[in-house]
Amino acid sequence: MSETVLEVKDLKVHYPVRTGGLIVGRYTPLKALDGVSFELKAGETLGVVGESGCGKSTLGRAVLQLLTATGGAVAWLGRTLTALDAKELKAEREHMQIVFQDPLASLDPRMTAGDIIAEPLRNYRPAMSKAEMKSKVKDMMVRVGLHPAMINRYPHEFSGGQCQRIGIARAMILDPKLVVCDEPVSALDVSIRAQVVNLLMELQRAMNLTMIFISHDLSIVRHISHRVMVLYLGKTMEIAPRDALYADPRHPYTQALLSAVPVPDPSVARARPRIPLAGELPSPLNPPSGCVFRTRCPRATAVCAALVPPQEQPGAGHDVWCHHWRETKVAP
Amino acid sequence: MTQRILDISDLNVRFATEDGEVAAVSDVSLHVNKGECLGIVGESGSGKSQTFMAVMGLLAANGKATGSARFGEIDLLKANEHTLNTVRGNRLAMVFQDPMTALTPHMRVGRQLTEVLERHRGMDTKAARAEAVAMMARVQITEPERRFAMYPHELSGGLRQRIVLAMALLCGPELVIADEPTTALDVTVQALILDLMRELKEKHGTGFVLITHDLGVVAGLADRVAVMYAGRVVENASVAEIFAAPRHPYTKGLLACTPRLTDAPTAVLPTIPGQPPNLQKLPSGCSFHPRCAAVFDRCRAERPALAEGGTLNACFLNHSVAAGGAA
Ligand SMILES: Nc1ncnc2c1ncn2[C@@H]1O[C@H](COP(=O)(O)OP(=O)(O)OP(=O)(O)O)[C@@H](O)[C@H]1O
Ligand code: SF4
Ligand code: SF4
Ligand SMILES: [Mg+2]
C-alpha cells in the first residue's frame, strides 16, 4: 500500500457565538469540529457521514485551509499546512481542490463554461498560451463527458448534472492530488447522480487522487469510499474500512444511521427493524457531558454521562468511541 | 369495496412562457383509494409537483389545467376559490418539502395550529389549544407545551416539518398530498416522519400521495406507485410489482442506478445515458426514446399509450407481447 499523504491531527474549529450580556459581550465557543484525527494514503477515498450540522463541511474546509482551524494540525506530504503563510499556502493549494454541492450556485453566471474551467490555469499557469489553455480545457471537457462545442455556453444553459461536470472539470484541470467533494451529487437526479459518481470514481483511479467524499447518503458513500468516518456534534464516533463499517458497525450512532437509510425494496423496507433515535440533535453550544451522543443513544448508561469514551479498536483500522462497544455487535 | 377518494382523469397542464408553451403534465390519469398511499416518482421536471399543484388549484398564473380531478362530490379543477378554501387544509391537506412555505415566520407555531382549528372546526381558544398540543405530541414532538410558544426559526428543520404535518392532520383529512416531505431532512428524522405517516394510514385510514425522487422512500410506504417521465405516467403498478417486476425500461433504469446499502459495491454504477428532455421540445414518439437501450423504429414515430402489459405501462415492448398473447 502507498504512503500516507494527509495527516489530520486533533483538528478543531470553534466559533465564538455571542450568548448574552448586551453590554459586556459573553461568548461561548460553538465547537463545529472538536478534535478530529485521521490519515489518508495516496489514492484513498475517505467518506464522511453524519447528520446535518455534525461538522462534515467544516472538516472539508478546514483540511483545505479554506477556514482557519482553532487548534490541531493538517500535514500534506509532511508539510504542516496550518503553519504556512499565505504565499506558501497558495503554492500548496495548487494540488488541492474542492467540488461543491450546488452545481449552479457554485459557478459564476457571467463566465462561460470554458472560462470557468480555465480559471485555475489562469491562476497557476499565467505563462500558458491562450491556445494551449483552450485545448487543455477541451480535453478536460471530453474527460468529464461534456461536449467541447459547449465551451462558450453559460452555466444557466446547462442542466444540473452538466453544471456539476463543469465544477469537476475545474477542480481537476490542474491535476490535483487531494480533492474534497462536499455533497457533490446530492442535488442531482438519480440517473444523473450515478453518472457523476462513476465519473468521480474513474478520475479518482486514473489520477490516483486522495479524496474526501462528504455526503449524507450512506449508500453512495459505501459505493465510493475505502474508509468511512462517522461524525456527530463535531466529534468522530467511528472510523473504519468500508466493509467493516457497513458489516460490523460498533457505534450505536452508526447503527442508527444505517438502520434509517431507506431501502429500495418493499419487503426489506417493511420488515427490517429500525433503531429509533430519541429526541433531537442537542445544541452544539451546549453539548452533553461525557459521550456527546448519550442524549439520543438507546444504550446510554451512567458512565456515558460521566466520562468521555476513549478510543477503542474493535478491529484493524477500525476505531470507535463508545464505552459499550463490546456489547453492540449486531447479528448480520 | 375500495372507495376512490381522488380520481384524476386526463389531466393536462400547460404553461405559457416567452419561448413557447411548456407541456408540464400530459394525459395523466391517477386515483387514490381510501387509506392508500400512492407514490409518485420521477426525476426533476417530470411533472410530479405540477400534477398535484393543478389538483389543489395552486398553479402559477401562467399555468392552465384541463381534465378533471374528482374529490368526493367536487371536481377540484372546476371548483371556485370558495369551495377550494373549504376543502384545502381541511379534508385535503398538503405538506411541502420546505416547511417554511406552510408556516408564517412571525407567528408562534402553536397559534398557527389553533388558528386552523378555530377556522375550520369552530373551536374556542381553549379547546383548540388542547387539541393542538395533543396533535403535536402525536407527531412525536417532545415537550409540546414548550414548543407551542416557539417561533418557526427557533425549531430545527425536522421539528418544523413535524409542525407542518401536525397542521395538516388537525382536521382529520381524508387525503394528504405530501410533496418531497422528507427530502430536506436527515435520514434519522425522515424515518420518524415516514413511520408516522404509516401509522396514520394504517390506524386512521388517511390517504396519502407521496411525491418523491427517492425510490427507497416509496418502497417503505406506498401501496401503489406511478412513475412519471417528461410529464406523463409511464408505469403504474403495485409497489411489489414496481420493485420486483418493473416493465418500463425507464423504471428498470431508475431501479438499477439507485445504489443499495445491501448490494456489494461495484466498480461502475449502472446509469441511464443522457438527461431528461426539454419539455418545450419533446422528442417524437416515446419521450424516453433518446435514452432507451431497447429503442426501435416504431418508438421514434409513435407514442406508446399507457396500457396493460404485465403492468400498466407505456412501452411498445410490453404491449406487443401482450397483444401476441405471449404474456
Ligand atoms: N410557472 C411555470 N412556468 C413555466 N414552466 C413551469 C412553471 N412551473 C413549472 N414549470 C415546469 O413544469 C415542469 C414540471 O415541473 P414539476 O415541478 O411538476 O416537476 P417535478 O417532477 O415536481 O420536479 P422536482 O423533482 O424537481 O420537484 C418543469 O419543466 C417546470 O420547469
Ligand atoms: S458511550 Fe454510551 S452514550 Fe455514547 S454511544 Fe456508547 S453507549 Fe451510547
Ligand atoms: S416505447 Fe420504445 S423507446 Fe419507449 S420505452 Fe419502450 S422500447 Fe423504449
Ligand atoms: Mg417537485
PDB file of C-alpha atoms in Angstrom, chain A residues 45 194-207 209 211 213 220 222-226 242, chain B residues 265-269:
ATOM      1  CA  THR A  45     -11.113   7.891  -0.513  1.00  0.00           C
ATOM      2  CA  ALA A 194     -24.989   7.602 -10.955  1.00  0.00           C
ATOM      3  CA  GLN A 195     -23.238   9.144 -13.979  1.00  0.00           C
ATOM      4  CA  VAL A 196     -21.386  11.681 -11.815  1.00  0.00           C
ATOM      5  CA  VAL A 197     -20.435   9.091  -9.176  1.00  0.00           C
ATOM      6  CA  ASN A 198     -18.951   6.930 -11.930  1.00  0.00           C
ATOM      7  CA  LEU A 199     -17.049   9.913 -13.298  1.00  0.00           C
ATOM      8  CA  LEU A 200     -15.579  10.763  -9.891  1.00  0.00           C
ATOM      9  CA  MET A 201     -14.524   7.159  -9.286  1.00  0.00           C
ATOM     10  CA  GLU A 202     -12.958   6.899 -12.713  1.00  0.00           C
ATOM     11  CA  LEU A 203     -10.978  10.139 -12.259  1.00  0.00           C
ATOM     12  CA  GLN A 204     -10.002   9.078  -8.774  1.00  0.00           C
ATOM     13  CA  ARG A 205      -8.483   5.857 -10.065  1.00  0.00           C
ATOM     14  CA  ALA A 206      -6.905   7.350 -13.179  1.00  0.00           C
ATOM     15  CA  MET A 207      -5.300  10.270 -11.320  1.00  0.00           C
ATOM     16  CA  LEU A 209      -6.478  11.091  -6.217  1.00  0.00           C
ATOM     17  CA  MET A 211     -10.367  12.108  -1.870  1.00  0.00           C
ATOM     18  CA  PHE A 213     -16.147  12.479  -0.002  1.00  0.00           C
ATOM     19  CA  ILE A 220     -23.313   6.347  -2.201  1.00  0.00           C
ATOM     20  CA  ARG A 222     -20.390   2.864   0.643  1.00  0.00           C
ATOM     21  CA  HIS A 223     -20.015   2.695  -3.083  1.00  0.00           C
ATOM     22  CA  ILE A 224     -17.251   5.254  -3.415  1.00  0.00           C
ATOM     23  CA  SER A 225     -15.177   5.110  -0.196  1.00  0.00           C
ATOM     24  CA  HIS A 226     -12.319   2.962   1.021  1.00  0.00           C
ATOM     25  CA  ARG A 242     -15.654   0.496   4.343  1.00  0.00           C
TER      26      ARG A 242
ATOM     27  CA  PRO B 265     -20.235  -2.132  -4.225  1.00  0.00           C
ATOM     28  CA  THR B 266     -19.356  -2.457  -7.875  1.00  0.00           C
ATOM     29  CA  ALA B 267     -16.736  -0.646  -9.897  1.00  0.00           C
ATOM     30  CA  VAL B 268     -19.299   1.127 -12.036  1.00  0.00           C
ATOM     31  CA  LEU B 269     -22.915   2.004 -11.250  1.00  0.00           C
TER      32      LEU B 269
END
